[in-house]
């Protein structure tokens, strides 16, 4: 049992501490499983990263950074890292289980009402403000990295590309070009160095636009043409955006990082300060939440742990 993982009946035990369940999702380097802490009975999300794959592409430093950052940033709108375990071939992240899926899937069903989008944006800015106050820059903010819990609260995840203040070069700027093209700030593409906080705020601007519009502000089949639009801040707000939302988005998607709006000013803007609607969950989501809490669902979940087995992927 060199890998600290064994089969017990039909379930898979990890370090004798967690029972692994179904696959929740996967990314480029990781698979994420539902797991249960045998002692506390609590469910967690277990992210499993293969060491060989990570070493092969020289990403070990990035994984170590993700661990350090997640330990530092404990906030209600950031996925919590409970503990990290390792075996000969794998690294295991036991994380807070977030059951509502990605914000991305919610937008895929259609654009959001402005009052609902505001709640998500307020939570996103609260999390990013906290990160920046700790000298952490996320650098890959996009709806795929924003999970929703059962109450509809937003949780930022995937700090794999994040940077610390210590990564600043002598000019006080970050120099690694990273992120996802449609969400990346012009100065990041520009390769002359950038302020991580301002670059994160640009991505928040793209996210807010996507929530309200249901599509991206900067799009083109040709990546060079898309970058040109990003450089120029060349986008149009659809007619259904309120004038206050337009004003805020225009200040966030300011191609000049020096004049781009700051977090303090976002928080002080009239659009941001409006109060929240009674519920941000759709009718279907409210019904699903009731079902999840029902005794029927709970017994079903326990059974699921015993019929699912996991083969080392
Ligand atoms: P990427 O390729 O974007 O770097 P990754 O390999 O780091 O991704 P994650 O994005 O962290 O992997 O996770 C993959 C998927 O697993 C997510 O898209 C999400 O659906 C699911 N997932 C991740 N963390 C959790 C969590 N805490 N609770 C529930 N599901 C999660």
mmCIF file of C-alpha atoms and ligand atoms in Angstrom:
data_model
loop_
_atom_site.group_PDB
_atom_site.id
_atom_site.type_symbol
_atom_site.label_atom_id
_atom_site.label_comp_id
_atom_site.label_asym_id
_atom_site.label_seq_id
_atom_site.Cartn_x
_atom_site.Cartn_y
_atom_site.Cartn_z
ATOM 1 C CA UNK A 1 0.000 0.000 0.000
ATOM 2 C CA UNK A 2 2.858 2.336 -0.956
ATOM 3 C CA UNK A 3 0.358 4.818 -2.353
ATOM 4 C CA UNK A 4 -1.687 5.055 0.844
ATOM 5 C CA UNK A 5 -4.805 4.126 -1.071
ATOM 6 C CA UNK A 6 -6.638 0.842 -0.643
ATOM 7 C CA UNK A 7 -9.917 -0.773 -1.548
ATOM 8 C CA UNK A 8 -12.195 -1.656 1.317
ATOM 9 C CA UNK A 9 -15.146 -3.614 -0.027
ATOM 10 C CA UNK A 10 -16.456 -1.476 -2.829
ATOM 11 C CA UNK A 11 -15.090 1.852 -1.611
ATOM 12 C CA UNK A 12 -11.616 3.362 -1.863
ATOM 13 C CA UNK A 13 -9.867 4.571 1.282
ATOM 14 C CA UNK A 14 -7.247 7.282 1.197
ATOM 15 C CA UNK A 15 -4.651 7.443 4.013
ATOM 16 C CA UNK A 16 -7.220 5.472 6.074
ATOM 17 C CA UNK A 17 -8.920 8.835 6.555
ATOM 18 C CA UNK A 18 -11.081 9.601 3.535
ATOM 19 C CA UNK A 19 -13.490 7.482 1.566
ATOM 20 C CA UNK A 20 -13.377 8.470 -2.097
ATOM 21 C CA UNK A 21 -16.611 8.748 -4.069
ATOM 22 C CA UNK A 22 -17.675 9.919 -7.504
ATOM 23 C CA UNK A 23 -15.740 12.138 -9.912
ATOM 24 C CA UNK A 24 -16.905 15.752 -9.660
ATOM 25 C CA UNK A 25 -14.831 17.253 -12.434
ATOM 26 C CA UNK A 26 -11.413 17.422 -13.979
ATOM 27 C CA UNK A 27 -9.010 20.024 -15.262
ATOM 28 C CA UNK A 28 -5.733 19.830 -17.183
ATOM 29 C CA UNK A 29 -3.739 18.283 -14.328
ATOM 30 C CA UNK A 30 -6.257 17.255 -11.741
ATOM 31 C CA UNK A 31 -9.250 15.056 -11.115
ATOM 32 C CA UNK A 32 -11.625 16.154 -8.361
ATOM 33 C CA UNK A 33 -13.617 13.540 -6.415
ATOM 34 C CA UNK A 34 -16.329 13.648 -3.802
ATOM 35 C CA UNK A 35 -14.819 12.239 -0.573
ATOM 36 C CA UNK A 36 -15.891 11.732 3.025
ATOM 37 C CA UNK A 37 -13.785 12.240 6.124
ATOM 38 C CA UNK A 38 -14.407 8.985 8.023
ATOM 39 C CA UNK A 39 -13.891 10.569 11.446
ATOM 40 C CA UNK A 40 -16.037 13.681 11.075
ATOM 41 C CA UNK A 41 -18.405 12.261 8.439
ATOM 42 C CA UNK A 42 -17.998 15.541 6.532
ATOM 43 C CA UNK A 43 -17.898 15.621 2.734
ATOM 44 C CA UNK A 44 -14.966 17.265 0.953
ATOM 45 C CA UNK A 45 -13.772 17.748 -2.617
ATOM 46 C CA UNK A 46 -10.561 15.750 -3.102
ATOM 47 C CA UNK A 47 -8.366 17.151 -5.858
ATOM 48 C CA UNK A 48 -5.914 14.505 -7.071
ATOM 49 C CA UNK A 49 -2.865 15.611 -9.028
ATOM 50 C CA UNK A 50 -0.489 13.102 -10.648
ATOM 51 C CA UNK A 51 3.120 13.975 -9.727
ATOM 52 C CA UNK A 52 4.641 12.451 -12.872
ATOM 53 C CA UNK A 53 2.506 14.555 -15.224
ATOM 54 C CA UNK A 54 3.214 17.711 -13.223
ATOM 55 C CA UNK A 55 6.990 17.117 -13.079
ATOM 56 C CA UNK A 56 7.084 16.313 -16.802
ATOM 57 C CA UNK A 57 5.736 19.750 -17.714
ATOM 58 C CA UNK A 58 7.736 21.544 -14.978
ATOM 59 C CA UNK A 59 4.673 22.571 -12.982
ATOM 60 C CA UNK A 60 5.747 21.403 -9.505
ATOM 61 C CA UNK A 61 6.559 24.985 -8.407
ATOM 62 C CA UNK A 62 3.098 26.058 -9.535
ATOM 63 C CA UNK A 63 1.452 23.318 -7.454
ATOM 64 C CA UNK A 64 3.518 24.312 -4.398
ATOM 65 C CA UNK A 65 2.481 27.915 -4.944
ATOM 66 C CA UNK A 66 -1.197 26.930 -5.213
ATOM 67 C CA UNK A 67 -0.900 25.155 -1.837
ATOM 68 C CA UNK A 68 0.824 28.106 -0.120
ATOM 69 C CA UNK A 69 -1.665 30.601 -1.538
ATOM 70 C CA UNK A 70 -4.758 28.568 -0.610
ATOM 71 C CA UNK A 71 -3.480 28.237 2.958
ATOM 72 C CA UNK A 72 -3.086 32.023 3.132
ATOM 73 C CA UNK A 73 -6.420 33.109 1.735
ATOM 74 C CA UNK A 74 -9.217 32.005 4.035
ATOM 75 C CA UNK A 75 -12.338 33.931 3.150
ATOM 76 C CA UNK A 76 -16.070 33.051 2.828
ATOM 77 C CA UNK A 77 -15.869 33.544 -0.952
ATOM 78 C CA UNK A 78 -12.711 31.490 -1.516
ATOM 79 C CA UNK A 79 -12.679 27.678 -1.595
ATOM 80 C CA UNK A 80 -11.031 26.512 1.628
ATOM 81 C CA UNK A 81 -8.119 24.089 1.579
ATOM 82 C CA UNK A 82 -8.471 21.718 4.577
ATOM 83 C CA UNK A 83 -5.280 19.705 4.171
ATOM 84 C CA UNK A 84 -2.737 18.409 1.677
ATOM 85 C CA UNK A 85 -1.546 14.794 1.564
ATOM 86 C CA UNK A 86 0.949 13.098 -0.695
ATOM 87 C CA UNK A 87 1.770 9.588 -1.801
ATOM 88 C CA UNK A 88 4.595 8.358 -4.044
ATOM 89 C CA UNK A 89 2.732 9.277 -7.196
ATOM 90 C CA UNK A 90 -0.005 11.722 -6.223
ATOM 91 C CA UNK A 91 -0.760 14.947 -4.347
ATOM 92 C CA UNK A 92 -4.180 15.180 -2.687
ATOM 93 C CA UNK A 93 -5.889 18.459 -1.835
ATOM 94 C CA UNK A 94 -8.802 17.996 0.614
ATOM 95 C CA UNK A 95 -10.924 21.074 -0.100
ATOM 96 C CA UNK A 96 -14.249 22.520 0.920
ATOM 97 C CA UNK A 97 -16.924 20.814 -1.197
ATOM 98 C CA UNK A 98 -18.823 23.327 -3.292
ATOM 99 C CA UNK A 99 -21.961 21.672 -4.615
ATOM 100 C CA UNK A 100 -23.576 24.210 -6.951
ATOM 101 C CA UNK A 101 -21.253 23.835 -9.969
ATOM 102 C CA UNK A 102 -19.406 26.524 -11.903
ATOM 103 C CA UNK A 103 -20.799 30.030 -12.441
ATOM 104 C CA UNK A 104 -19.971 29.299 -16.079
ATOM 105 C CA UNK A 105 -22.748 26.647 -16.251
ATOM 106 C CA UNK A 106 -25.222 29.133 -14.807
ATOM 107 C CA UNK A 107 -24.400 31.715 -17.512
ATOM 108 C CA UNK A 108 -24.545 28.985 -20.172
ATOM 109 C CA UNK A 109 -28.299 28.852 -19.406
ATOM 110 C CA UNK A 110 -28.558 32.568 -20.220
ATOM 111 C CA UNK A 111 -27.517 36.010 -19.008
ATOM 112 C CA UNK A 112 -28.291 37.024 -15.435
ATOM 113 C CA UNK A 113 -30.602 39.688 -14.066
ATOM 114 C CA UNK A 114 -28.636 42.778 -13.072
ATOM 115 C CA UNK A 115 -29.502 42.432 -9.355
ATOM 116 C CA UNK A 116 -28.368 38.770 -9.359
ATOM 117 C CA UNK A 117 -25.150 39.582 -11.248
ATOM 118 C CA UNK A 118 -24.474 42.308 -8.671
ATOM 119 C CA UNK A 119 -24.523 39.805 -5.790
ATOM 120 C CA UNK A 120 -21.960 37.564 -7.527
ATOM 121 C CA UNK A 121 -19.840 40.584 -8.432
ATOM 122 C CA UNK A 122 -19.935 41.917 -4.845
ATOM 123 C CA UNK A 123 -18.760 38.514 -3.585
ATOM 124 C CA UNK A 124 -16.051 38.299 -6.246
ATOM 125 C CA UNK A 125 -14.721 41.767 -5.377
ATOM 126 C CA UNK A 126 -14.790 40.928 -1.659
ATOM 127 C CA UNK A 127 -12.655 37.806 -2.307
ATOM 128 C CA UNK A 128 -10.244 39.626 -4.635
ATOM 129 C CA UNK A 129 -9.893 42.554 -2.226
ATOM 130 C CA UNK A 130 -8.935 40.035 0.475
ATOM 131 C CA UNK A 131 -6.376 38.324 -1.814
ATOM 132 C CA UNK A 132 -4.808 41.635 -2.843
ATOM 133 C CA UNK A 133 -4.606 42.779 0.788
ATOM 134 C CA UNK A 134 -2.525 39.612 1.408
ATOM 135 C CA UNK A 135 -0.309 40.322 -1.628
ATOM 136 C CA UNK A 136 -1.879 37.518 -3.694
ATOM 137 C CA UNK A 137 -2.910 38.012 -7.348
ATOM 138 C CA UNK A 138 -5.101 35.299 -8.883
ATOM 139 C CA UNK A 139 -4.222 35.923 -12.571
ATOM 140 C CA UNK A 140 -6.790 33.510 -14.038
ATOM 141 C CA UNK A 141 -10.166 34.887 -13.011
ATOM 142 C CA UNK A 142 -12.970 33.593 -15.238
ATOM 143 C CA UNK A 143 -16.440 32.057 -14.654
ATOM 144 C CA UNK A 144 -14.967 28.501 -14.897
ATOM 145 C CA UNK A 145 -12.909 29.263 -11.762
ATOM 146 C CA UNK A 146 -15.878 30.607 -9.792
ATOM 147 C CA UNK A 147 -17.911 27.876 -8.084
ATOM 148 C CA UNK A 148 -21.328 28.257 -6.453
ATOM 149 C CA UNK A 149 -22.408 26.651 -3.195
ATOM 150 C CA UNK A 150 -25.936 25.422 -2.453
ATOM 151 C CA UNK A 151 -27.024 28.852 -1.224
ATOM 152 C CA UNK A 152 -25.727 30.398 -4.435
ATOM 153 C CA UNK A 153 -22.634 31.936 -2.797
ATOM 154 C CA UNK A 154 -19.667 32.409 -5.059
ATOM 155 C CA UNK A 155 -16.333 30.717 -4.212
ATOM 156 C CA UNK A 156 -13.121 31.559 -6.061
ATOM 157 C CA UNK A 157 -10.933 28.542 -6.861
ATOM 158 C CA UNK A 158 -7.937 27.433 -8.951
ATOM 159 C CA UNK A 159 -5.021 29.479 -7.641
ATOM 160 C CA UNK A 160 -2.656 27.491 -9.910
ATOM 161 C CA UNK A 161 -1.524 30.619 -11.778
ATOM 162 C CA UNK A 162 -1.505 32.993 -8.823
ATOM 163 C CA UNK A 163 1.462 35.120 -7.799
ATOM 164 C CA UNK A 164 2.710 36.649 -4.552
ATOM 165 C CA UNK A 165 4.137 40.103 -3.991
ATOM 166 C CA UNK A 166 7.545 38.333 -3.769
ATOM 167 C CA UNK A 167 7.300 37.534 -7.492
ATOM 168 C CA UNK A 168 7.488 41.227 -8.377
ATOM 169 C CA UNK A 169 10.591 42.107 -10.351
ATOM 170 C CA UNK A 170 12.819 45.102 -9.556
ATOM 171 C CA UNK A 171 10.409 47.378 -11.429
ATOM 172 C CA UNK A 172 7.692 46.364 -8.943
ATOM 173 C CA UNK A 173 5.735 44.539 -11.658
ATOM 174 C CA UNK A 174 4.869 40.942 -12.612
ATOM 175 C CA UNK A 175 6.243 39.680 -15.919
ATOM 176 C CA UNK A 176 4.724 36.243 -16.561
ATOM 177 C CA UNK A 177 2.218 36.257 -19.397
ATOM 178 C CA UNK A 178 -0.565 33.973 -18.209
ATOM 179 C CA UNK A 179 -4.319 33.677 -17.945
ATOM 180 C CA UNK A 180 -7.065 32.949 -20.446
ATOM 181 C CA UNK A 181 -7.024 35.103 -23.644
ATOM 182 C CA UNK A 182 -10.593 36.450 -23.492
ATOM 183 C CA UNK A 183 -10.175 37.509 -19.825
ATOM 184 C CA UNK A 184 -6.587 38.757 -19.912
ATOM 185 C CA UNK A 185 -5.719 42.451 -19.445
ATOM 186 C CA UNK A 186 -4.009 44.369 -22.304
ATOM 187 C CA UNK A 187 -0.893 45.085 -20.228
ATOM 188 C CA UNK A 188 -0.443 41.317 -19.591
ATOM 189 C CA UNK A 189 -0.376 40.657 -23.347
ATOM 190 C CA UNK A 190 1.930 43.660 -23.733
ATOM 191 C CA UNK A 191 4.822 41.830 -21.977
ATOM 192 C CA UNK A 192 6.248 45.015 -20.424
ATOM 193 C CA UNK A 193 5.319 44.029 -16.890
ATOM 194 C CA UNK A 194 2.043 44.596 -15.110
ATOM 195 C CA UNK A 195 0.441 45.250 -11.742
ATOM 196 C CA UNK A 196 -1.280 41.968 -10.695
ATOM 197 C CA UNK A 197 -4.064 43.801 -8.841
ATOM 198 C CA UNK A 198 -5.018 45.928 -11.842
ATOM 199 C CA UNK A 199 -4.856 42.911 -14.166
ATOM 200 C CA UNK A 200 -7.237 40.968 -11.846
ATOM 201 C CA UNK A 201 -9.672 43.905 -11.936
ATOM 202 C CA UNK A 202 -9.720 43.874 -15.739
ATOM 203 C CA UNK A 203 -10.714 40.159 -15.577
ATOM 204 C CA UNK A 204 -13.438 41.082 -13.046
ATOM 205 C CA UNK A 205 -14.701 43.619 -15.615
ATOM 206 C CA UNK A 206 -14.868 40.924 -18.313
ATOM 207 C CA UNK A 207 -16.680 38.609 -15.865
ATOM 208 C CA UNK A 208 -19.244 41.304 -14.990
ATOM 209 C CA UNK A 209 -19.845 41.970 -18.694
ATOM 210 C CA UNK A 210 -20.333 38.225 -19.360
ATOM 211 C CA UNK A 211 -22.789 37.886 -16.449
ATOM 212 C CA UNK A 212 -24.912 40.764 -17.761
ATOM 213 C CA UNK A 213 -24.591 40.091 -21.494
ATOM 214 C CA UNK A 214 -24.336 36.284 -21.746
ATOM 215 C CA UNK A 215 -21.401 36.698 -24.158
ATOM 216 C CA UNK A 216 -17.817 38.025 -24.102
ATOM 217 C CA UNK A 217 -16.920 41.710 -24.623
ATOM 218 C CA UNK A 218 -13.867 40.918 -26.782
ATOM 219 C CA UNK A 219 -14.413 38.139 -29.318
ATOM 220 C CA UNK A 220 -12.864 37.207 -32.615
ATOM 221 C CA UNK A 221 -12.027 33.893 -34.315
ATOM 222 C CA UNK A 222 -8.591 35.363 -34.970
ATOM 223 C CA UNK A 223 -6.617 35.658 -31.719
ATOM 224 C CA UNK A 224 -4.505 38.585 -32.993
ATOM 225 C CA UNK A 225 -7.669 40.508 -33.900
ATOM 226 C CA UNK A 226 -9.079 39.703 -30.448
ATOM 227 C CA UNK A 227 -5.911 40.991 -28.744
ATOM 228 C CA UNK A 228 -6.159 44.158 -30.840
ATOM 229 C CA UNK A 229 -9.688 44.749 -29.517
ATOM 230 C CA UNK A 230 -8.451 44.132 -25.963
ATOM 231 C CA UNK A 231 -5.549 46.593 -26.437
ATOM 232 C CA UNK A 232 -7.928 49.276 -27.617
ATOM 233 C CA UNK A 233 -10.633 48.484 -25.087
ATOM 234 C CA UNK A 234 -12.869 48.087 -28.143
ATOM 235 C CA UNK A 235 -16.208 46.736 -26.867
ATOM 236 C CA UNK A 236 -19.885 47.741 -26.858
ATOM 237 C CA UNK A 237 -22.412 47.310 -24.066
ATOM 238 C CA UNK A 238 -25.748 45.783 -25.174
ATOM 239 C CA UNK A 239 -28.810 48.066 -24.845
ATOM 240 C CA UNK A 240 -30.186 46.218 -21.784
ATOM 241 C CA UNK A 241 -27.248 47.266 -19.537
ATOM 242 C CA UNK A 242 -28.287 50.021 -17.113
ATOM 243 C CA UNK A 243 -26.353 53.285 -17.399
ATOM 244 C CA UNK A 244 -24.725 52.654 -13.976
ATOM 245 C CA UNK A 245 -23.557 49.173 -15.030
ATOM 246 C CA UNK A 246 -22.194 50.599 -18.297
ATOM 247 C CA UNK A 247 -20.255 53.257 -16.398
ATOM 248 C CA UNK A 248 -18.687 50.706 -14.054
ATOM 249 C CA UNK A 249 -17.775 48.271 -16.841
ATOM 250 C CA UNK A 250 -16.208 51.062 -18.901
ATOM 251 C CA UNK A 251 -14.045 52.013 -15.894
ATOM 252 C CA UNK A 252 -13.034 48.365 -15.317
ATOM 253 C CA UNK A 253 -12.271 47.713 -18.994
ATOM 254 C CA UNK A 254 -10.047 50.786 -19.237
ATOM 255 C CA UNK A 255 -7.037 49.636 -21.332
ATOM 256 C CA UNK A 256 -4.826 52.003 -19.355
ATOM 257 C CA UNK A 257 -4.049 50.268 -16.021
ATOM 258 C CA UNK A 258 -2.987 53.614 -14.512
ATOM 259 C CA UNK A 259 -6.490 55.086 -14.882
ATOM 260 C CA UNK A 260 -8.447 51.813 -14.380
ATOM 261 C CA UNK A 261 -10.858 51.910 -11.432
ATOM 262 C CA UNK A 262 -9.560 50.701 -8.049
ATOM 263 C CA UNK A 263 -11.332 48.313 -5.651
ATOM 264 C CA UNK A 264 -12.083 51.186 -3.237
ATOM 265 C CA UNK A 265 -13.815 53.121 -6.032
ATOM 266 C CA UNK A 266 -15.716 50.039 -7.249
ATOM 267 C CA UNK A 267 -17.045 49.534 -3.730
ATOM 268 C CA UNK A 268 -18.063 53.193 -3.643
ATOM 269 C CA UNK A 269 -19.875 53.109 -7.007
ATOM 270 C CA UNK A 270 -23.671 53.491 -7.005
ATOM 271 C CA UNK A 271 -24.206 50.243 -8.970
ATOM 272 C CA UNK A 272 -22.100 48.169 -6.561
ATOM 273 C CA UNK A 273 -23.708 49.580 -3.418
ATOM 274 C CA UNK A 274 -27.304 48.619 -4.281
ATOM 275 C CA UNK A 275 -28.785 45.988 -1.984
ATOM 276 C CA UNK A 276 -29.281 42.320 -2.859
ATOM 277 C CA UNK A 277 -32.498 40.652 -4.097
ATOM 278 C CA UNK A 278 -34.308 38.257 -1.701
ATOM 279 C CA UNK A 279 -33.031 35.137 -3.481
ATOM 280 C CA UNK A 280 -30.451 34.725 -6.206
ATOM 281 C CA UNK A 281 -31.364 31.084 -6.821
ATOM 282 C CA UNK A 282 -33.621 30.144 -9.737
ATOM 283 C CA UNK A 283 -36.872 28.238 -8.960
ATOM 284 C CA UNK A 284 -35.235 24.957 -10.102
ATOM 285 C CA UNK A 285 -32.211 25.612 -7.866
ATOM 286 C CA UNK A 286 -34.454 26.277 -4.851
ATOM 287 C CA UNK A 287 -36.306 22.995 -5.503
ATOM 288 C CA UNK A 288 -32.992 21.163 -5.887
ATOM 289 C CA UNK A 289 -31.773 22.643 -2.582
ATOM 290 C CA UNK A 290 -34.905 21.317 -0.809
ATOM 291 C CA UNK A 291 -34.342 17.884 -2.383
ATOM 292 C CA UNK A 292 -30.649 17.844 -1.337
ATOM 293 C CA UNK A 293 -31.657 18.465 2.288
ATOM 294 C CA UNK A 294 -34.383 15.789 2.308
ATOM 295 C CA UNK A 295 -33.829 12.506 4.258
ATOM 296 C CA UNK A 296 -34.340 10.584 0.994
ATOM 297 C CA UNK A 297 -31.362 12.323 -0.647
ATOM 298 C CA UNK A 298 -29.106 11.821 2.386
ATOM 299 C CA UNK A 299 -29.551 8.036 2.450
ATOM 300 C CA UNK A 300 -29.003 7.985 -1.304
ATOM 301 C CA UNK A 301 -25.665 9.827 -0.871
ATOM 302 C CA UNK A 302 -24.421 7.368 1.735
ATOM 303 C CA UNK A 303 -25.244 4.435 -0.525
ATOM 304 C CA UNK A 304 -23.402 6.088 -3.376
ATOM 305 C CA UNK A 305 -20.156 5.859 -1.396
ATOM 306 C CA UNK A 306 -20.406 2.107 -1.231
ATOM 307 C CA UNK A 307 -21.199 1.314 -4.802
ATOM 308 C CA UNK A 308 -18.586 3.523 -6.430
ATOM 309 C CA UNK A 309 -15.000 2.403 -6.626
ATOM 310 C CA UNK A 310 -12.107 4.352 -7.995
ATOM 311 C CA UNK A 311 -9.276 3.161 -10.147
ATOM 312 C CA UNK A 312 -6.032 5.082 -10.028
ATOM 313 C CA UNK A 313 -6.224 7.495 -12.979
HETATM 314 P P1 LIG B 1 -7.346 23.837 -14.785
HETATM 315 O O1 LIG B 1 -7.191 22.949 -15.973
HETATM 316 O O2 LIG B 1 -8.353 24.946 -15.021
HETATM 317 O O3 LIG B 1 -6.045 24.330 -14.209
HETATM 318 P P2 LIG B 1 -7.379 22.074 -12.525
HETATM 319 O O4 LIG B 1 -6.679 20.904 -13.149
HETATM 320 O O5 LIG B 1 -6.586 22.910 -11.578
HETATM 321 O O6 LIG B 1 -8.044 22.974 -13.653
HETATM 322 P P3 LIG B 1 -9.764 22.505 -11.039
HETATM 323 O O7 LIG B 1 -10.243 23.596 -11.977
HETATM 324 O O8 LIG B 1 -9.289 22.935 -9.720
HETATM 325 O O9 LIG B 1 -8.688 21.584 -11.764
HETATM 326 O O10 LIG B 1 -10.956 21.460 -10.852
HETATM 327 C C1 LIG B 1 -11.555 20.775 -11.955
HETATM 328 C C2 LIG B 1 -13.078 20.739 -11.786
HETATM 329 O O11 LIG B 1 -13.421 20.027 -10.582
HETATM 330 C C3 LIG B 1 -13.724 22.110 -11.634
HETATM 331 O O12 LIG B 1 -14.004 22.680 -12.868
HETATM 332 C C4 LIG B 1 -15.000 21.781 -10.832
HETATM 333 O O13 LIG B 1 -16.027 21.337 -11.699
HETATM 334 C C5 LIG B 1 -14.546 20.627 -9.941
HETATM 335 N N1 LIG B 1 -14.141 21.156 -8.627
HETATM 336 C C6 LIG B 1 -12.955 21.723 -8.313
HETATM 337 N N2 LIG B 1 -12.907 22.104 -7.034
HETATM 338 C C7 LIG B 1 -14.109 21.760 -6.498
HETATM 339 C C8 LIG B 1 -14.689 21.904 -5.178
HETATM 340 N N3 LIG B 1 -14.007 22.468 -4.175
HETATM 341 N N4 LIG B 1 -15.950 21.445 -4.997
HETATM 342 C C9 LIG B 1 -16.631 20.883 -6.026
HETATM 343 N N5 LIG B 1 -16.150 20.723 -7.278
HETATM 344 C C10 LIG B 1 -14.907 21.157 -7.523
#
